[in-house]
C-alpha cells in the first residue's frame, strides 16, 4: 500500500485542484466535506458555492458589446 | 432498444440491412446519391443512418439478429462513406469558425502551453448560451421538458464515447481521462452515474428513460452533435480531436448548468431535475481543468503532432453544438410566434 497523499494542483487563472483531502475548512471555520475524488477549490473569491469553484472565475469580462 | 423508424433513403438502407436475416453477406445500403445530402450537419436522414451504425458499437439493437453486425465489413464500408462526408462538413464548418483564431505558434512556447491557451481562449465566452438564458428566464415547463427530451440522446449516453479513447492514449493524459470518467461514472456509486441522474430527471417529469423515443424525435443537428463524439472517439487517428471536444464541452458546461438549474428552480421542477444540473455546476468546474490541463496538455506533450487536432475537436464541439442550439431556439421561437399569430 502506498502512503496516502494530498496533492494540490495549480490551475492558473482558475481554481486549485485537490486530490486526497477529506474536508476543506473556510475562514469562518465551516467545513465542507470532499465528496469526489478530485475537487476544485475556488481561488478567485467569486464562486457562489464556496469553497468550490463554480466557474465564476470565467465570468470576469463585462466590457463586451455596447 | 429497438431499431428506430427510418426517415429517408439513407436510414432506410441501414435499417433494412440490419433487419435482414443473419445469412449471407449484407448489401451495402444504396449510398443514395449521397450527393442528395446538401448539408449533412442538419440532415436528419443522414445523421440517423450514421447514428444507427455507431450504436452497433455501444448497446446495439435487440431486433438486430446478427451478433456480428457490429463488425460487418459491408456495414463498415457504409459507415466509412457516411463518415467521410460528415468529417468533410465538420472540417468546413471549423474552417469558417476559426477564421480569426490566432495561430497556435503564437500562443505559447510549447505545444502544451499553446493548446492550453487556445482552449481557454476559445471557451471564454462573454456570457451563457442563449439556450441556457432562455431556460433560465423564459421557458415554460413544457419547453423545459422538450429541452430535456431533445438532449436525452446525448445525456443518456453521457461520457460513453470518450471511454473508447482510453486505450488510445497513454501516460498522464490517460490517467487524467480515467479520473474524469470515474467522476462521470458516479465515482464508485451507481446512484451517482451521470447517465442515471439524467434518467431520473426524465422520469421525474414522466418522460421515458430509454433512448429509442428520443432518437426518433431528435433533430438532425442534435444527432450530429452526438455523432461527432463517436466520429472522433471511434477513429484512433482523431483521438486528439476527441479530447479537444471533451475539453470544450466541459469548459462550457458549468455556467450554463447554473442557469438551467435556476430555471428549474423558477419552474419548481422536481428535485431530480435540479440534482442533475446542480451536480454538473460543480463537477464540470473540475472536469474543465482535468480536460484542458490534465488531458489535452499532457496529450500534446506526449504527441505534439496532435495539437492541431485538439483545437479542431474543440472548435468542432462549439460549432456543432452551437448549430444544435440554434435549431432548438428556432423551434421554440417559431412555436411561440405561431401561438401569438394564431
Ligand atoms: S476559481 Fe473558479 S469560481 Fe473561483
Ligand atoms: Fe456529467
Ligand atoms: Fe463533466
Coordinates of C-alpha atoms and ligand atoms in Angstrom, one line a residue:
Chain A
X1 CA 0.0 0.0 0.0
X2 CA 1.3 3.4 -0.9
X3 CA 1.0 6.1 1.7
X4 CA -1.9 8.4 1.4
X5 CA -1.1 11.8 -0.1
X6 CA -2.9 15.0 -0.6
X7 CA -2.0 16.7 -3.8
X8 CA -2.8 20.3 -4.8
X9 CA -2.5 21.3 -8.4
X10 CA -2.4 24.9 -9.5
X11 CA -4.7 25.9 -12.4
X12 CA -3.5 29.4 -13.4
X13 CA -6.5 31.8 -13.6
X14 CA -8.7 29.2 -12.1
X15 CA -9.1 27.0 -9.0
X16 CA -6.8 24.7 -7.2
X17 CA -7.4 21.0 -7.9
X18 CA -7.2 19.0 -4.7
X19 CA -6.8 15.2 -4.6
X20 CA -6.9 13.1 -1.5
X21 CA -8.4 15.6 1.0
X22 CA -11.3 14.9 3.4
X23 CA -12.5 18.3 4.1
X24 CA -11.9 22.0 3.3
X25 CA -12.2 24.5 6.2
X26 CA -13.4 28.0 5.4
X27 CA -12.1 31.2 7.1
X28 CA -15.3 31.2 9.3
X29 CA -14.4 27.7 10.5
X30 CA -17.1 25.9 8.5
X31 CA -16.1 22.7 7.0
X32 CA -17.1 21.3 3.6
X33 CA -16.8 17.6 3.1
X34 CA -15.0 16.4 0.0
X35 CA -17.4 14.1 -1.9
X36 CA -15.5 13.4 -5.1
X37 CA -12.0 12.1 -6.0
X38 CA -10.8 15.4 -7.3
X39 CA -12.3 18.8 -6.2
X40 CA -11.7 22.3 -7.5
X41 CA -11.3 24.8 -4.7
X42 CA -12.1 28.4 -5.6
X43 CA -9.3 30.9 -5.5
X44 CA -10.9 33.9 -7.2
X45 CA -13.4 34.5 -4.4
X46 CA -16.3 34.9 -6.9
X47 CA -17.9 31.5 -6.5
X48 CA -21.5 31.2 -5.3
X49 CA -20.6 27.7 -3.9
X50 CA -17.7 28.4 -1.7
X51 CA -15.3 26.7 -1.2
X52 CA -15.9 25.0 -4.5
X53 CA -15.1 26.6 -7.9
X54 CA -18.3 27.1 -10.0
X55 CA -16.5 28.5 -13.0
X56 CA -17.4 32.1 -12.0
X57 CA -13.7 33.0 -12.4
X58 CA -14.5 32.9 -16.2
X59 CA -17.2 35.5 -15.8
X60 CA -15.0 38.4 -15.3
X61 CA -15.5 40.0 -18.7
X62 CA -18.2 42.6 -18.9
X63 CA -16.8 45.2 -21.2
X64 CA -18.2 43.4 -24.3
X65 CA -20.9 44.7 -26.6
X66 CA -22.4 48.1 -26.2
Chain B
X1 CA -33.6 -0.8 -27.6
X2 CA -35.3 -1.5 -31.0
X3 CA -34.2 0.0 -34.3
X4 CA -35.7 3.5 -34.8
X5 CA -38.0 4.2 -37.6
X6 CA -36.1 5.4 -40.6
X7 CA -36.8 8.8 -42.1
X8 CA -35.4 8.7 -45.6
X9 CA -33.4 6.6 -48.1
X10 CA -30.1 6.5 -46.1
X11 CA -31.6 5.4 -42.8
X12 CA -34.0 3.1 -44.6
X13 CA -31.0 1.4 -46.3
X14 CA -29.2 0.9 -42.9
X15 CA -32.3 -0.4 -41.1
X16 CA -33.3 -2.8 -43.9
X17 CA -29.8 -4.2 -44.0
X18 CA -29.8 -4.7 -40.2
X19 CA -33.2 -6.4 -40.3
X20 CA -32.1 -8.8 -43.0
X21 CA -31.6 -12.5 -41.8
X22 CA -28.1 -13.2 -40.5
X23 CA -27.3 -15.3 -43.5
X24 CA -25.1 -14.3 -46.3
X25 CA -23.4 -11.0 -46.9
X26 CA -25.4 -7.8 -46.3
X27 CA -25.9 -5.4 -49.1
X28 CA -24.3 -2.0 -48.6
X29 CA -27.2 0.4 -48.3
X30 CA -27.7 2.3 -51.5
X31 CA -25.4 5.2 -50.9
X32 CA -28.4 7.1 -52.4
X33 CA -26.9 9.5 -54.2
X34 CA -25.0 10.7 -51.2
X35 CA -24.9 13.7 -53.4
X36 CA -28.5 14.5 -52.4
X37 CA -27.2 15.4 -49.0
X38 CA -26.6 19.1 -49.3
X39 CA -25.9 19.9 -45.6
X40 CA -25.1 16.7 -43.7
X41 CA -24.8 18.5 -40.3
X42 CA -28.6 19.1 -40.2
X43 CA -29.8 16.3 -42.5
X44 CA -31.8 14.0 -40.2
X45 CA -31.8 11.1 -42.5
X46 CA -28.1 11.2 -42.9
X47 CA -27.4 11.6 -39.2
X48 CA -29.9 8.9 -38.2
X49 CA -28.2 6.4 -40.6
X50 CA -24.8 7.2 -39.1
X51 CA -26.2 7.1 -35.5
X52 CA -27.7 3.7 -36.1
X53 CA -24.3 2.4 -37.4
X54 CA -22.5 3.9 -34.4
X55 CA -25.0 2.5 -32.0
X56 CA -23.9 -1.0 -33.0
X57 CA -20.6 -0.2 -31.1
X58 CA -22.5 0.9 -28.0
X59 CA -25.5 -1.0 -26.8
X60 CA -26.9 -2.2 -30.1
X61 CA -30.5 -3.1 -31.0
X62 CA -32.5 -6.1 -29.7
X63 CA -34.1 -6.5 -33.1
X64 CA -30.8 -6.9 -35.0
X65 CA -30.4 -10.7 -35.1
X66 CA -26.9 -10.8 -36.4
X67 CA -24.5 -10.6 -33.5
X68 CA -21.7 -9.9 -35.9
X69 CA -23.4 -6.7 -37.3
X70 CA -21.0 -4.5 -35.4
X71 CA -18.0 -5.5 -37.5
X72 CA -19.8 -6.5 -40.7
X73 CA -17.4 -5.5 -43.4
X74 CA -20.1 -4.1 -45.7
X75 CA -21.6 -2.0 -42.9
X76 CA -18.2 -0.7 -42.1
X77 CA -18.0 0.4 -45.7
X78 CA -21.3 2.3 -45.3
X79 CA -20.1 3.8 -42.1
X80 CA -16.9 5.0 -43.7
X81 CA -18.7 6.6 -46.6
X82 CA -21.0 8.5 -44.2
X83 CA -18.1 9.4 -42.0
X84 CA -16.1 10.9 -44.9
X85 CA -19.0 13.2 -45.8
X86 CA -19.6 14.1 -42.2
X87 CA -16.0 14.8 -41.4
X88 CA -15.7 16.9 -44.5
X89 CA -18.7 19.0 -43.5
X90 CA -17.3 19.3 -39.9
X91 CA -13.9 20.5 -41.2
X92 CA -15.6 23.1 -43.4
X93 CA -17.6 24.4 -40.5
X94 CA -14.5 24.5 -38.3
X95 CA -12.6 26.4 -41.0
X96 CA -15.3 29.1 -41.1
X97 CA -15.5 29.2 -37.3
X98 CA -11.7 29.6 -36.8
X99 CA -11.1 32.3 -39.4
X100 CA -9.8 34.8 -36.9
X101 CA -8.3 32.4 -34.5
X102 CA -4.6 33.1 -33.7
X103 CA -2.0 30.6 -34.9
X104 CA -1.1 28.0 -32.4
X105 CA 2.6 29.0 -32.6
X106 CA 1.7 32.5 -31.4
X107 CA 0.0 31.2 -28.2
X108 CA 3.0 29.8 -26.3
X109 CA 6.4 28.2 -26.4
X110 CA 5.4 24.5 -26.1
X111 CA 2.6 22.5 -27.7
X112 CA 1.1 22.1 -24.2
X113 CA 1.1 25.8 -23.5
X114 CA -0.2 26.6 -26.9
X115 CA -3.1 24.1 -26.6
X116 CA -4.0 25.2 -23.1
X117 CA -4.1 28.9 -24.2
X118 CA -6.1 28.0 -27.3
X119 CA -8.7 26.0 -25.3
X120 CA -9.0 28.6 -22.6
X121 CA -9.3 31.4 -25.2
X122 CA -12.0 29.7 -27.3
X123 CA -14.1 28.7 -24.4
X124 CA -14.0 32.1 -22.7
X125 CA -17.5 33.4 -23.6
X126 CA -18.9 36.7 -22.6
X127 CA -22.0 35.0 -21.2
X128 CA -24.0 31.9 -21.0
X129 CA -25.5 30.5 -24.2
X130 CA -28.8 31.8 -25.4
X131 CA -30.3 28.3 -24.8
X132 CA -29.3 28.5 -21.1
X133 CA -30.6 32.0 -20.8
X134 CA -33.9 31.0 -22.3
X135 CA -34.3 28.1 -19.9
X136 CA -33.2 30.3 -17.0
X137 CA -35.7 33.1 -17.6
X138 CA -38.4 32.3 -20.1
X139 CA -39.0 28.6 -20.7
X140 CA -42.3 27.2 -19.7
X141 CA -42.5 23.8 -18.0
X142 CA -43.4 22.2 -21.4
X143 CA -40.4 23.9 -23.1
X144 CA -38.1 22.7 -20.3
X145 CA -39.4 19.2 -20.8
X146 CA -38.9 19.4 -24.5
X147 CA -35.3 20.6 -23.9
X148 CA -34.6 17.5 -21.7
X149 CA -36.2 15.3 -24.3
X150 CA -34.0 16.8 -27.1
X151 CA -30.8 16.4 -25.0
X152 CA -31.6 12.9 -23.9
X153 CA -29.8 11.4 -26.9
X154 CA -26.7 13.0 -25.5
X155 CA -27.1 12.6 -21.7
X156 CA -28.4 9.1 -21.6
X157 CA -25.1 8.1 -23.1
X158 CA -23.1 10.8 -21.5
X159 CA -19.3 10.0 -21.4
X160 CA -19.5 6.7 -23.2
X161 CA -17.9 7.9 -26.5
X162 CA -14.8 9.2 -24.6
X163 CA -14.3 5.8 -22.9
X164 CA -13.2 4.5 -26.3
X165 CA -10.3 6.8 -26.2
X166 CA -8.7 5.4 -23.0
X167 CA -6.7 2.6 -24.7
X168 CA -5.7 5.0 -27.5
X169 CA -3.7 7.4 -25.4
X170 CA -1.0 6.9 -22.7
X171 CA 0.7 8.3 -19.7
X172 CA -0.6 11.3 -17.7
X173 CA -3.3 12.0 -20.3
X174 CA -4.7 8.5 -19.9
X175 CA -4.7 8.9 -16.1
X176 CA -6.5 12.2 -16.2
X177 CA -9.1 10.8 -18.6
X178 CA -9.7 7.9 -16.3
X179 CA -10.0 10.2 -13.4
X180 CA -12.6 12.4 -15.2
X181 CA -14.5 9.3 -16.4
X182 CA -14.6 7.9 -12.9
X183 CA -16.4 11.0 -11.8
X184 CA -18.8 10.9 -14.8
X185 CA -19.5 7.3 -14.0
X186 CA -20.5 8.0 -10.4
X187 CA -17.2 7.9 -8.5
X188 CA -17.9 4.4 -7.3
X189 CA -21.6 5.0 -6.6
X190 CA -24.1 3.5 -9.1
X191 CA -26.7 6.0 -8.0
X192 CA -24.4 8.9 -9.0
X193 CA -23.7 7.7 -12.5
X194 CA -24.4 10.8 -14.6
X195 CA -26.4 8.9 -17.1
X196 CA -28.6 7.6 -14.3
X197 CA -29.0 11.1 -12.8
X198 CA -30.4 12.3 -16.2
X199 CA -32.7 9.3 -16.5
X200 CA -34.1 10.1 -13.0
X201 CA -34.6 13.7 -14.1
X202 CA -36.6 12.4 -17.2
X203 CA -38.6 10.0 -15.1
X204 CA -39.5 12.8 -12.6
X205 CA -41.2 14.6 -15.5
X206 CA -43.0 11.5 -16.7
X207 CA -40.7 11.1 -19.7
X208 CA -39.4 7.7 -20.8
X209 CA -35.9 6.7 -19.7
X210 CA -35.0 4.6 -22.8
X211 CA -33.2 6.2 -25.7
X212 CA -35.4 4.9 -28.6
X213 CA -38.2 7.5 -28.5
X214 CA -35.8 10.4 -28.2
X215 CA -33.7 9.2 -31.2
X216 CA -36.9 9.1 -33.3
X217 CA -37.6 12.7 -32.5
X218 CA -34.2 14.4 -32.2
X219 CA -33.3 16.9 -34.9
X220 CA -30.6 16.2 -37.4
X221 CA -28.4 18.8 -35.6
X222 CA -28.7 17.1 -32.2
X223 CA -27.9 13.7 -33.8
X224 CA -24.9 15.4 -35.4
X225 CA -23.7 16.7 -32.1
X226 CA -23.7 13.1 -30.7
X227 CA -22.3 11.5 -33.8
X228 CA -19.5 14.0 -33.7
X229 CA -18.2 12.4 -30.5
X230 CA -18.4 8.9 -32.0
X231 CA -16.6 10.1 -35.1
X232 CA -13.7 11.4 -33.0
X233 CA -13.7 8.6 -30.5
X234 CA -14.1 5.6 -32.8
X235 CA -11.4 6.7 -35.2
X236 CA -8.0 6.4 -33.5
X237 CA -6.5 8.9 -35.8
X238 CA -8.9 11.5 -34.4
X239 CA -8.1 10.9 -30.7
X240 CA -6.7 14.4 -30.4
X241 CA -10.0 15.8 -31.7
X242 CA -11.9 13.6 -29.2
X243 CA -10.1 15.1 -26.3
X244 CA -10.3 18.7 -27.6
X245 CA -14.0 18.1 -28.0
X246 CA -14.2 16.9 -24.4
X247 CA -12.3 19.9 -23.1
X248 CA -14.5 22.4 -24.9
X249 CA -17.6 20.7 -23.8
X250 CA -16.6 20.6 -20.1
X251 CA -15.3 24.1 -20.2
X252 CA -18.6 25.5 -21.4
X253 CA -20.9 23.5 -19.1
X254 CA -20.6 24.8 -15.6
X255 CA -22.0 28.3 -16.1
X256 CA -24.9 27.2 -18.4
X257 CA -25.8 24.4 -15.9
X258 CA -26.1 27.0 -13.2
X259 CA -28.5 29.0 -15.4
X260 CA -30.5 25.9 -16.2
X261 CA -30.6 25.0 -12.6
X262 CA -32.1 28.4 -11.7
X263 CA -34.7 27.9 -14.5
X264 CA -35.6 24.5 -13.0
X265 CA -36.0 26.2 -9.6
X266 CA -38.1 29.0 -11.1
X267 CA -40.4 26.4 -12.5
X268 CA -40.4 24.4 -9.3
X269 CA -39.3 21.3 -11.3
X270 CA -38.7 18.1 -9.3
X271 CA -35.6 17.6 -7.2
X272 CA -34.2 15.0 -9.7
X273 CA -34.1 17.7 -12.4
X274 CA -32.4 20.2 -10.2
X275 CA -30.0 17.5 -8.9
X276 CA -28.7 16.7 -12.4
X277 CA -27.8 20.4 -13.1
X278 CA -26.6 21.0 -9.6
X279 CA -24.1 18.2 -9.8
X280 CA -22.8 19.5 -13.1
X281 CA -22.1 23.0 -11.9
X282 CA -19.5 21.6 -9.5
X283 CA -18.4 18.5 -11.4
X284 CA -17.8 20.3 -14.7
X285 CA -15.8 23.0 -13.0
X286 CA -13.4 20.2 -12.0
X287 CA -13.7 18.4 -15.4
X288 CA -12.8 21.6 -17.2
X289 CA -9.4 21.7 -15.5
X290 CA -8.9 18.0 -15.9
X291 CA -9.7 18.0 -19.5
X292 CA -7.7 21.1 -20.5
X293 CA -4.7 20.7 -18.3
X294 CA -4.8 17.1 -17.3
X295 CA -5.7 15.5 -20.6
X296 CA -5.1 17.8 -23.6
X297 CA -1.9 19.5 -22.4
X298 CA -0.4 16.1 -21.3
X299 CA -1.6 14.5 -24.6
X300 CA 0.2 17.0 -26.8
X301 CA 3.3 16.9 -24.6
X302 CA 3.4 13.2 -25.4
X303 CA 2.3 13.6 -29.0
X304 CA 3.0 17.2 -30.2
X305 CA 1.6 16.4 -33.7
X306 CA -1.8 16.1 -32.2
X307 CA -2.0 19.8 -31.2
X308 CA -3.9 21.0 -34.3
X309 CA -6.4 18.1 -33.9
X310 CA -7.1 19.0 -30.3
X311 CA -8.0 22.5 -31.4
X312 CA -10.0 21.1 -34.3
X313 CA -12.1 18.9 -31.9
X314 CA -12.7 21.8 -29.5
X315 CA -13.8 24.2 -32.4
X316 CA -16.0 21.5 -33.8
X317 CA -17.7 20.9 -30.5
X318 CA -18.5 24.6 -30.1
X319 CA -19.6 25.0 -33.7
X320 CA -21.8 21.8 -34.0
X321 CA -23.3 22.1 -30.5
X322 CA -23.9 25.8 -31.4
X323 CA -25.8 24.7 -34.5
X324 CA -27.9 22.3 -32.5
X325 CA -28.7 25.1 -30.0
X326 CA -29.8 27.4 -32.8
X327 CA -32.1 24.8 -34.2
X328 CA -33.6 24.3 -30.8
X329 CA -34.1 28.1 -30.3
X330 CA -35.6 28.5 -33.7
X331 CA -38.1 25.8 -32.8
X332 CA -39.1 27.5 -29.5
X333 CA -39.3 30.9 -31.1
X334 CA -41.2 29.6 -34.1
X335 CA -43.8 27.8 -31.9
X336 CA -44.2 30.9 -29.8
X337 CA -44.6 33.1 -32.8
X338 CA -47.2 30.7 -34.2
X339 CA -49.1 30.7 -31.0
X340 CA -49.0 34.5 -30.9
X341 CA -50.2 34.7 -34.5
X342 CA -52.9 32.1 -34.1
Ligands
LIG1 S1 -11.7 29.8 -9.0 FE1 -13.4 29.2 -10.2 S2 -15.0 30.3 -9.3 FE2 -13.3 31.0 -8.2
LIG2 FE1 -21.6 14.5 -16.5
LIG3 FE1 -18.4 16.5 -17.0

